[in-house]
PDB file of N, CA and C and ligand atoms in Angstrom:
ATOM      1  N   UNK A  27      95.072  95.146 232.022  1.00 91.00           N
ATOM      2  CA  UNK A  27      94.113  96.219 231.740  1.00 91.00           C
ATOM      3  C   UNK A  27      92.708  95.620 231.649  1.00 91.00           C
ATOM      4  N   UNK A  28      92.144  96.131 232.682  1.00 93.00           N
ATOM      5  CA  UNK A  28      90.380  95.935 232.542  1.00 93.00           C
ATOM      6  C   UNK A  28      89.714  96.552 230.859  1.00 93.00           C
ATOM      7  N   UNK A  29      89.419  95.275 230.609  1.00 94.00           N
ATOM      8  CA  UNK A  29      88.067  95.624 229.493  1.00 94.00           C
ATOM      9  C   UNK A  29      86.921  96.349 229.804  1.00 94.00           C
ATOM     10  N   UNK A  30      86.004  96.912 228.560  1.00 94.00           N
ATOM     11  CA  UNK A  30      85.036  97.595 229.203  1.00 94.00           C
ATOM     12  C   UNK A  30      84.045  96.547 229.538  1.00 94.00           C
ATOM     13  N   UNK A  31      84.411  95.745 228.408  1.00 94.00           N
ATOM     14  CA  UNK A  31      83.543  94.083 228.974  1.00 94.00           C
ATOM     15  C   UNK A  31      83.375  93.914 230.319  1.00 94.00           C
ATOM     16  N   UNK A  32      84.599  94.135 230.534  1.00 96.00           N
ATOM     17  CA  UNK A  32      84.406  93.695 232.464  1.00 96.00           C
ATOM     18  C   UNK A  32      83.959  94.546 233.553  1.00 96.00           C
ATOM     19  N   UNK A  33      84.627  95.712 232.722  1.00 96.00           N
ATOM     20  CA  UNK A  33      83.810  96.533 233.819  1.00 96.00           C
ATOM     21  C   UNK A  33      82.581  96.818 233.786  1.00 96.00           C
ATOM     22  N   UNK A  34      81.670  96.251 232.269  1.00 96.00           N
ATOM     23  CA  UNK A  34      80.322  96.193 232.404  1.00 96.00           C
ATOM     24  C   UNK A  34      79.800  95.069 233.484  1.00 96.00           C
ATOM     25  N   UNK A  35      80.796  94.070 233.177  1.00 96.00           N
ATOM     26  CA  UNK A  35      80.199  92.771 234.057  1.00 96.00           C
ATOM     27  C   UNK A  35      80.180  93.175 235.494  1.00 96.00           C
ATOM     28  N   UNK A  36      81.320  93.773 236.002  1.00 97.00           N
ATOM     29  CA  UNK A  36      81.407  94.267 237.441  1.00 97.00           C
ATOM     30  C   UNK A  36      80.012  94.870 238.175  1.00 97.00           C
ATOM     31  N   UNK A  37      79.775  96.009 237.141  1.00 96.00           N
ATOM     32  CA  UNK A  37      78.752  97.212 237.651  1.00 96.00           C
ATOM     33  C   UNK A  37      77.586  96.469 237.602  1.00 96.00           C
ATOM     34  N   UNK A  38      77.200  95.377 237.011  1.00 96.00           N
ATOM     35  CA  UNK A  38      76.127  94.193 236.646  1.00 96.00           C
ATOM     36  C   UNK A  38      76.088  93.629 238.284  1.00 96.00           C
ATOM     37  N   UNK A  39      77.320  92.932 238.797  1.00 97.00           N
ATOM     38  CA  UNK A  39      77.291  92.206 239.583  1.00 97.00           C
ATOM     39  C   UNK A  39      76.782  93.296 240.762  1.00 97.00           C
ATOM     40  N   UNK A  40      77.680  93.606 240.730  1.00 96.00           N
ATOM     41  CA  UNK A  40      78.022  94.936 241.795  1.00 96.00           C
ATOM     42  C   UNK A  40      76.204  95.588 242.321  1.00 96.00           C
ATOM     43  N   UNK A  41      75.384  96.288 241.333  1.00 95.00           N
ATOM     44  CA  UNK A  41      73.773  96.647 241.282  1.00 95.00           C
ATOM     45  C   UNK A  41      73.292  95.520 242.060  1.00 95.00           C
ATOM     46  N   UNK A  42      73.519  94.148 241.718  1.00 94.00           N
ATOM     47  CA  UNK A  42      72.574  93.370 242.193  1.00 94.00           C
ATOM     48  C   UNK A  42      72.695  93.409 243.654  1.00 94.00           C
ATOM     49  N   UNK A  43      74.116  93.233 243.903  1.00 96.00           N
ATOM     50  CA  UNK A  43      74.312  93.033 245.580  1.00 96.00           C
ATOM     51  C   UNK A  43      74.301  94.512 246.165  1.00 96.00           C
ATOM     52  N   UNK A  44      74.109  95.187 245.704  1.00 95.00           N
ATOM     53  CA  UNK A  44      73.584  96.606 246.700  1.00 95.00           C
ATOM     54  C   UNK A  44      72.550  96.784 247.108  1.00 95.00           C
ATOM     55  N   UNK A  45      72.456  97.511 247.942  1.00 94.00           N
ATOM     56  CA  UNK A  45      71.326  97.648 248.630  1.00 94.00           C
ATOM     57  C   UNK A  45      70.548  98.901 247.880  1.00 94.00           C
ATOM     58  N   UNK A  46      71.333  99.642 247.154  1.00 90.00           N
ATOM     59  CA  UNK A  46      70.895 100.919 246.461  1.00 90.00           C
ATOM     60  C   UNK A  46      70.680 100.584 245.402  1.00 90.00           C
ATOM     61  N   UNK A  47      69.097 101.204 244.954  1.00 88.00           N
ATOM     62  CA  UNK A  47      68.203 100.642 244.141  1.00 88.00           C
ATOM     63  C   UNK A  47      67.892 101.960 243.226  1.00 88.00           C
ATOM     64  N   UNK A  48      68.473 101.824 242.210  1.00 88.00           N
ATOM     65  CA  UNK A  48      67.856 103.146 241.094  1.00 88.00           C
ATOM     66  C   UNK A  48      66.703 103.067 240.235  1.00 88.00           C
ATOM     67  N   UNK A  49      65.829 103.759 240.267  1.00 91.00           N
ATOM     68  CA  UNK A  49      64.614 103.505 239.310  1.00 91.00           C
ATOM     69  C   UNK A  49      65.226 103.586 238.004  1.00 91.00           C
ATOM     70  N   UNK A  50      64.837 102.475 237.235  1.00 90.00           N
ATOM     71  CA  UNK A  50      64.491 103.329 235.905  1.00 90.00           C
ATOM     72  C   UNK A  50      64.805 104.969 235.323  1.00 90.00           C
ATOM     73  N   UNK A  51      63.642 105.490 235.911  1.00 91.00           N
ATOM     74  CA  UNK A  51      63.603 106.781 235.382  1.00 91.00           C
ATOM     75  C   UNK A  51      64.499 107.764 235.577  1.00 91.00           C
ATOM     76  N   UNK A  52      65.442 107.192 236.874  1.00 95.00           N
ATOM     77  CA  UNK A  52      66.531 108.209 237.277  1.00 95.00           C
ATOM     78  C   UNK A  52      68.021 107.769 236.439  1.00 95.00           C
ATOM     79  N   UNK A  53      68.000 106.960 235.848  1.00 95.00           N
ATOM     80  CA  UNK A  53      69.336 106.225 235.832  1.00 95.00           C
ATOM     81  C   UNK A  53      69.819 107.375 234.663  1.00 95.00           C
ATOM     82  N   UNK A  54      69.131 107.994 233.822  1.00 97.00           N
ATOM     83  CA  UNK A  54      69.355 108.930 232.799  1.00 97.00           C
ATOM     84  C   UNK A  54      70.002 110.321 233.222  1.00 97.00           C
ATOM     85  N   UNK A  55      68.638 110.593 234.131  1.00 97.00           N
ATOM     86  CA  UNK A  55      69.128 111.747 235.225  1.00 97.00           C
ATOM     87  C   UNK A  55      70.015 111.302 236.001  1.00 97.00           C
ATOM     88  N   UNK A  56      70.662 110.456 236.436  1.00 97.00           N
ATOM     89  CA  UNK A  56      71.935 110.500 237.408  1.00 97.00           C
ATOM     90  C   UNK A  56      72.976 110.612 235.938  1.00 97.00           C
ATOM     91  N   UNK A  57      73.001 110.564 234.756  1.00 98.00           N
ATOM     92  CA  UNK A  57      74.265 110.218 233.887  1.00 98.00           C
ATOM     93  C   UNK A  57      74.069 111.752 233.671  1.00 98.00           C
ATOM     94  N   UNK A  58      73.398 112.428 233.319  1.00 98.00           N
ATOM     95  CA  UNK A  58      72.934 113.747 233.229  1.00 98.00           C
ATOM     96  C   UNK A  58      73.833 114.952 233.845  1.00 98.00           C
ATOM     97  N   UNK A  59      73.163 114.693 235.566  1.00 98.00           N
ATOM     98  CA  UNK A  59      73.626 115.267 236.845  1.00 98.00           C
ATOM     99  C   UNK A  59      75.058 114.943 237.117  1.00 98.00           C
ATOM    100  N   UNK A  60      75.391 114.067 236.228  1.00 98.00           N
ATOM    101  CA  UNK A  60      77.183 113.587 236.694  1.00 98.00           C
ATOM    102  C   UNK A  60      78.003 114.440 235.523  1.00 98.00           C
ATOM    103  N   UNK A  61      77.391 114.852 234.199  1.00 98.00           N
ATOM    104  CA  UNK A  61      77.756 115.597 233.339  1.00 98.00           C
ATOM    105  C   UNK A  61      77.927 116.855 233.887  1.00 98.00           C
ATOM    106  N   UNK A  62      76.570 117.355 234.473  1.00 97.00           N
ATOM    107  CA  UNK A  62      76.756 118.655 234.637  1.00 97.00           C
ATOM    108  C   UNK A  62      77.427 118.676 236.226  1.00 97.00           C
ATOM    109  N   UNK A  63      78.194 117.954 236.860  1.00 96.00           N
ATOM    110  CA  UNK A  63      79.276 117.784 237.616  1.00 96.00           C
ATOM    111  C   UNK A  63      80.717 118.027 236.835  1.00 96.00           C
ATOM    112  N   UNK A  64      80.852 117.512 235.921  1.00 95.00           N
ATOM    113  CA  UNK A  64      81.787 117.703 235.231  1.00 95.00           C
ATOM    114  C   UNK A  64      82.191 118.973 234.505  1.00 95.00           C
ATOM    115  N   UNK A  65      80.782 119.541 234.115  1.00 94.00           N
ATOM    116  CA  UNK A  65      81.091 120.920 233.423  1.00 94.00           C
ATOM    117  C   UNK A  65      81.744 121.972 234.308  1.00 94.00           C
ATOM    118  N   UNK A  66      81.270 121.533 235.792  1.00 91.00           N
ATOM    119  CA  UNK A  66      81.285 122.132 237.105  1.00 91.00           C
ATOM    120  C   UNK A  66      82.976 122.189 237.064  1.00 91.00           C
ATOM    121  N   UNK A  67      83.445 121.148 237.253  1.00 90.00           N
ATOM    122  CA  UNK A  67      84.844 120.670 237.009  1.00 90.00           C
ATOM    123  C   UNK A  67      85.739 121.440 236.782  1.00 90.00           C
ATOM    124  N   UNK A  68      85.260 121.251 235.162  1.00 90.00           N
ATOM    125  CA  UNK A  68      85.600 121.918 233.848  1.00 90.00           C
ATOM    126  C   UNK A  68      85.892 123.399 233.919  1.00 90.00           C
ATOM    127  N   UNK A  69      84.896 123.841 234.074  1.00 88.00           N
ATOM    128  CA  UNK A  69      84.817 125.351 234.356  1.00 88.00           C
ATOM    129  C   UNK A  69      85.692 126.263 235.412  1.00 88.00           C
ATOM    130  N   UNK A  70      85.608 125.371 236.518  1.00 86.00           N
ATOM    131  CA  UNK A  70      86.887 125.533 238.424  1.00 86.00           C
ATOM    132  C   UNK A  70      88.217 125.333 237.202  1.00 86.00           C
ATOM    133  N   UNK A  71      88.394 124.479 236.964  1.00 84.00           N
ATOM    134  CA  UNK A  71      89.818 124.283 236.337  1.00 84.00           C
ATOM    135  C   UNK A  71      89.973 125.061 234.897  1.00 84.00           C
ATOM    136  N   UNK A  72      89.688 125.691 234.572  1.00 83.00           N
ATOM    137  CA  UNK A  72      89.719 126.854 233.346  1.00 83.00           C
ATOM    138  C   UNK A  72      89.636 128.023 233.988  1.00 83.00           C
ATOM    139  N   UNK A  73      89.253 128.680 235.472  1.00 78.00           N
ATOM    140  CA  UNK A  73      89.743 129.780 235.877  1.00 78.00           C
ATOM    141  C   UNK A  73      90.843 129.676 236.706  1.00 78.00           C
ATOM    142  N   UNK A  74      91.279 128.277 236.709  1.00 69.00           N
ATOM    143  CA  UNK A  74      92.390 127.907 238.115  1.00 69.00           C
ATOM    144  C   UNK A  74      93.239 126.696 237.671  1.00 69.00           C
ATOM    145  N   UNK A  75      94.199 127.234 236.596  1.00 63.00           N
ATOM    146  CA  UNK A  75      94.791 126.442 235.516  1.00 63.00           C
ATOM    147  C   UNK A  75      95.884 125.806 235.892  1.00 63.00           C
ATOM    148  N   UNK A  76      95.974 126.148 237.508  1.00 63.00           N
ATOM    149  CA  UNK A  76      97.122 125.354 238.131  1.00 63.00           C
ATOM    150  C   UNK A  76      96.956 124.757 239.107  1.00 63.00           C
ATOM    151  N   UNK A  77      95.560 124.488 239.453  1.00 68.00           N
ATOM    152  CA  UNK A  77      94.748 123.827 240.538  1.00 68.00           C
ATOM    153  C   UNK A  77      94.697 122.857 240.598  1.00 68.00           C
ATOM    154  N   UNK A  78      96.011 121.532 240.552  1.00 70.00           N
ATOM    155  CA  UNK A  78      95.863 120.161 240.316  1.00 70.00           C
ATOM    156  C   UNK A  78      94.272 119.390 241.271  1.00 70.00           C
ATOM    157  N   UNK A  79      93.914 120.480 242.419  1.00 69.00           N
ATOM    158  CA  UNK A  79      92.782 119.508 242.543  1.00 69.00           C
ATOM    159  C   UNK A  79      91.645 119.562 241.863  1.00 69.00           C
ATOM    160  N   UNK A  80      91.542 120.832 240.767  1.00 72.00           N
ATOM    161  CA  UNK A  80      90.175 120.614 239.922  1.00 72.00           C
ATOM    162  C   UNK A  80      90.806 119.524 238.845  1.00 72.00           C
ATOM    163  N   UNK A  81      91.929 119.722 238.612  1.00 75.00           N
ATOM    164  CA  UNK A  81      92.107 118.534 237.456  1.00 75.00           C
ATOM    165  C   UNK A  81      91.840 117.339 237.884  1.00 75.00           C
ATOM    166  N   UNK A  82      92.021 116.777 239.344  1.00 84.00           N
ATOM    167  CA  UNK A  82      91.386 115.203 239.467  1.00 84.00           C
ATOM    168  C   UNK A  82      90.524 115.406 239.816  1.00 84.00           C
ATOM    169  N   UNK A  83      89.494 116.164 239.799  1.00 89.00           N
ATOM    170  CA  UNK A  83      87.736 116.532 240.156  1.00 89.00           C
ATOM    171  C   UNK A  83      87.445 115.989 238.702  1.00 89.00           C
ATOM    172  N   UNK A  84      87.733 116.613 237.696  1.00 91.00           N
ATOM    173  CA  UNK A  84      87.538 115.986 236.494  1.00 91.00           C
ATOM    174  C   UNK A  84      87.568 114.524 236.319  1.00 91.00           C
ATOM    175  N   UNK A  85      89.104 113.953 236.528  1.00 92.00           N
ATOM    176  CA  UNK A  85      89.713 112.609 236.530  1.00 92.00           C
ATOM    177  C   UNK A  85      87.855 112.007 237.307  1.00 92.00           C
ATOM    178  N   UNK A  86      88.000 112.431 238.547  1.00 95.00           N
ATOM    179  CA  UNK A  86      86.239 111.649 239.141  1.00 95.00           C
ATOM    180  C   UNK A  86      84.932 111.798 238.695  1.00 95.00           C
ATOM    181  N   UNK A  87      84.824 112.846 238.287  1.00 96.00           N
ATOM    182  CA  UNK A  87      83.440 112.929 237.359  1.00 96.00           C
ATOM    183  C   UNK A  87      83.798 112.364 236.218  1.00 96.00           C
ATOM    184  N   UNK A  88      84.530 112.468 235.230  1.00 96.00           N
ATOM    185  CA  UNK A  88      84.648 111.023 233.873  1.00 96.00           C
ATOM    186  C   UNK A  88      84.463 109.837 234.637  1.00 96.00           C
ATOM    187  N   UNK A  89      84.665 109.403 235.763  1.00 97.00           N
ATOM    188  CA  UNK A  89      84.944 107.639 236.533  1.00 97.00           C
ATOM    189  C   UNK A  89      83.380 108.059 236.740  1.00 97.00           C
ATOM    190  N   UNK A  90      82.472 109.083 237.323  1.00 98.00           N
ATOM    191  CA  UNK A  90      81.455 109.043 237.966  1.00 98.00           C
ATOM    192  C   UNK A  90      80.124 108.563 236.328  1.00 98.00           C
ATOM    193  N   UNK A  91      80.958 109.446 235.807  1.00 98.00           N
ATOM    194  CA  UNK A  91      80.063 109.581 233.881  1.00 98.00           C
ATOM    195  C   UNK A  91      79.949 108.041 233.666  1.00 98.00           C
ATOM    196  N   UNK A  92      81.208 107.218 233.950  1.00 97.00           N
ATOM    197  CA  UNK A  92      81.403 105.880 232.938  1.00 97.00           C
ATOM    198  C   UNK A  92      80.637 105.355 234.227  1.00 97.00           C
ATOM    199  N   UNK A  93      80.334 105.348 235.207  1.00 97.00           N
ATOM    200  CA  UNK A  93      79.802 104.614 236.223  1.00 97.00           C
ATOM    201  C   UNK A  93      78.283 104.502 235.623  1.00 97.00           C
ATOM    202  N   UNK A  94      77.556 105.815 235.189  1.00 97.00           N
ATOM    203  CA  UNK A  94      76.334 106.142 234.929  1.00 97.00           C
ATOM    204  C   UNK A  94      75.905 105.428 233.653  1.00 97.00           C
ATOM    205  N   UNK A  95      76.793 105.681 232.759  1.00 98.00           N
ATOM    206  CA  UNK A  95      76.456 104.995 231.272  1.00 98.00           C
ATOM    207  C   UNK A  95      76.574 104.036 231.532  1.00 98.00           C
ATOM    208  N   UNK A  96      77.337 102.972 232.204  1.00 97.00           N
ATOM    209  CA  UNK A  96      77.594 101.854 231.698  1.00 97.00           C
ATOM    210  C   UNK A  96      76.278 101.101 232.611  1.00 97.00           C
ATOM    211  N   UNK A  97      75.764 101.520 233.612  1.00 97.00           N
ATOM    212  CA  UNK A  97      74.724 101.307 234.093  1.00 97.00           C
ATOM    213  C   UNK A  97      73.424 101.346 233.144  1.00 97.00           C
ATOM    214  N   UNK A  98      73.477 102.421 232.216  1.00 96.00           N
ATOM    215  CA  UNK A  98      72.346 102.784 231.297  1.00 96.00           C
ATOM    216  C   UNK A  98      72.186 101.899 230.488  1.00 96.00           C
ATOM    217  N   UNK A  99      73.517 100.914 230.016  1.00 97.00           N
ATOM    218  CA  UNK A  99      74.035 100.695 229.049  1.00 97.00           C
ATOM    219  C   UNK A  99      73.258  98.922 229.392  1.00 97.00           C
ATOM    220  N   UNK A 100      73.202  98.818 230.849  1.00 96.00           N
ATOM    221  CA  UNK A 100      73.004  97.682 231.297  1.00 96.00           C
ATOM    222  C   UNK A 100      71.393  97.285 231.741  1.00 96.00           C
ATOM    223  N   UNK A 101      71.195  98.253 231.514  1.00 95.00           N
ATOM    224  CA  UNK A 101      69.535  98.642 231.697  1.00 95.00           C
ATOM    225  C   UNK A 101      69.072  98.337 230.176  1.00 95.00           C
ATOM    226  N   UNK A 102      69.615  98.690 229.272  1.00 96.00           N
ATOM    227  CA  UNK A 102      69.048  98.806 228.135  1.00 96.00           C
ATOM    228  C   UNK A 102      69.972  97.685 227.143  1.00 96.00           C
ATOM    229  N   UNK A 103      70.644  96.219 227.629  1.00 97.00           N
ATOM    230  CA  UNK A 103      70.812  95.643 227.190  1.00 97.00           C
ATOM    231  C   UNK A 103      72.158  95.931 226.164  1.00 97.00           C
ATOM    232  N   UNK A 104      72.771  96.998 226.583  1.00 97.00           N
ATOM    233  CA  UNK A 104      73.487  97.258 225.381  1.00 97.00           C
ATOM    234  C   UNK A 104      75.112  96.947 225.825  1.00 97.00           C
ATOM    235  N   UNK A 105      75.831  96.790 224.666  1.00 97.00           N
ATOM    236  CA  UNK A 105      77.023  95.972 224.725  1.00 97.00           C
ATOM    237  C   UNK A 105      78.008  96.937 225.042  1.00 97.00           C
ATOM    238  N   UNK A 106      78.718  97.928 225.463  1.00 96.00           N
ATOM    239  CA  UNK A 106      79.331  98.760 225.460  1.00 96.00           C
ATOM    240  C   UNK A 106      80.487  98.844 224.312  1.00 96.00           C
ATOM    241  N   UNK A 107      81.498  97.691 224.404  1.00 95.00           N
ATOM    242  CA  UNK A 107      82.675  97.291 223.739  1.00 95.00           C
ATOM    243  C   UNK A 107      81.946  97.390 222.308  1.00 95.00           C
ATOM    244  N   UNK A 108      80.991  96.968 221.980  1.00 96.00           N
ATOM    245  CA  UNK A 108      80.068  96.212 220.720  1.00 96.00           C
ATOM    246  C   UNK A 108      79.284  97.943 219.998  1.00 96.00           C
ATOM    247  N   UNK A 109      79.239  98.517 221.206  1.00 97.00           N
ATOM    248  CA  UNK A 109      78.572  99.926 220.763  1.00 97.00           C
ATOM    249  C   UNK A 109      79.901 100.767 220.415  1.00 97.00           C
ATOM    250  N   UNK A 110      81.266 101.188 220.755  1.00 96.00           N
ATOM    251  CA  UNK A 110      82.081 101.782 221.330  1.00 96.00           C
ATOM    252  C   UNK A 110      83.016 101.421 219.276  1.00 96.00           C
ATOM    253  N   UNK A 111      82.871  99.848 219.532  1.00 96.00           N
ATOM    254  CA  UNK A 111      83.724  99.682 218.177  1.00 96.00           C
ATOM    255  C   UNK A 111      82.794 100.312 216.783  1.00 96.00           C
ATOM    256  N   UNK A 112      81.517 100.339 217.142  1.00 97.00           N
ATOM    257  CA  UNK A 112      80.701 100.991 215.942  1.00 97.00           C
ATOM    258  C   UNK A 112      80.866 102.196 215.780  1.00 97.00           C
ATOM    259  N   UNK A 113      81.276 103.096 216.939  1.00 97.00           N
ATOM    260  CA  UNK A 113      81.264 104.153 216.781  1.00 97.00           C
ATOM    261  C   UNK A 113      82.828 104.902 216.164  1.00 97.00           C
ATOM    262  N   UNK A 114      83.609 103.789 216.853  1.00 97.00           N
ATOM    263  CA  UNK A 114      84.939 103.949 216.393  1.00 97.00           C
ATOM    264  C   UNK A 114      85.052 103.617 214.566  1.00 97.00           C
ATOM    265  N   UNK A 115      84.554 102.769 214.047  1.00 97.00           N
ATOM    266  CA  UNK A 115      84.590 102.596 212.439  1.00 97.00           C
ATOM    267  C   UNK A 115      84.072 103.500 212.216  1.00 97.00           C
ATOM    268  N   UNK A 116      82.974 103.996 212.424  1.00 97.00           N
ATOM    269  CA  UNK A 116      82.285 105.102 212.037  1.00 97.00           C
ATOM    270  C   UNK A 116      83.633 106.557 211.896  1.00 97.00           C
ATOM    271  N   UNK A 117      84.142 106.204 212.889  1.00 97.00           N
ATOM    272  CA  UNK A 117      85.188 108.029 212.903  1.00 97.00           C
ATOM    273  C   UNK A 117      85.734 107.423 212.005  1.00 97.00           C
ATOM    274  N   UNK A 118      86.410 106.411 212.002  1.00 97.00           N
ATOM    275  CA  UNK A 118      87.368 106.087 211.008  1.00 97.00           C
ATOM    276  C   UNK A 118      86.966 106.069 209.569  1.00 97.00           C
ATOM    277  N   UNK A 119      85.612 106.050 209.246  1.00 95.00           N
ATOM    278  CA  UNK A 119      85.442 106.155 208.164  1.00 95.00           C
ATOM    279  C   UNK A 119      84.989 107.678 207.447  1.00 95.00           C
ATOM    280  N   UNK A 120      84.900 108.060 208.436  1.00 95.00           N
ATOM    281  CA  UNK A 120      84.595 110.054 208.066  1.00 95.00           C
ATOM    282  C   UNK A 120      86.120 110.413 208.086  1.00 95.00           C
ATOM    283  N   UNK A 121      86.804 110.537 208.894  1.00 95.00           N
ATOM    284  CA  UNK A 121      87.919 110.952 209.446  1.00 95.00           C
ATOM    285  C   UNK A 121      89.286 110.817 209.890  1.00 95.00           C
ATOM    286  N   UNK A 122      89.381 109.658 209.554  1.00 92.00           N
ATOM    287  CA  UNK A 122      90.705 109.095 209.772  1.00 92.00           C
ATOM    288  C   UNK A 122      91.052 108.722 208.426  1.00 92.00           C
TER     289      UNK A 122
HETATM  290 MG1   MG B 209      80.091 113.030 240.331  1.00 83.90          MG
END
């Protein structure tokens, strides 16, 4: 099982050797625009509750979401695994 560690390291490597270059300013708006892909999703598969292909439309917009954050995540220096466990003590300490 891939860590998120790694799959931060991947999407790291991966940016550099592409040829596709995201500004800054879009990298928010693409995590954004991949959400409201998902709501898109979301919504096809709640009037069409037996539509196994909106259910893996979903399955790809969550892969498209974690593609976006973890990019954001890499822009802005941030640890994912290191952010992910803070947030997890945190539930655990309200709620679990
Ligand atoms: Mg998408």
């Amino acid at each position: 099982m891939t860590t998120i560690k790694e799959h931060q390291g991947w999407v790291k490597e991966a940016w550099k050797k592409s040829s596709k270059k995201i500004e800054e300013k879009d990298e928010l708006l693409f995590l954004m625009e991949e959400i409201g892909e998902m709501a898109e999703a979301v919504r096809k598969l709640n009037g069409n509750k037996n539509d196994k292909e909106f259910a893996s439309d979903i399955e790809k917009e969550m892969g498209d979401i974690l593609l976006s954050l973890i990019t954001l995540a890499i822009r802005y220096k941030i640890d994912l695994e290191t952010a992910f466990e803070k947030t997890k003590q945190s539930v655990i300490g309200r709620y679990v």
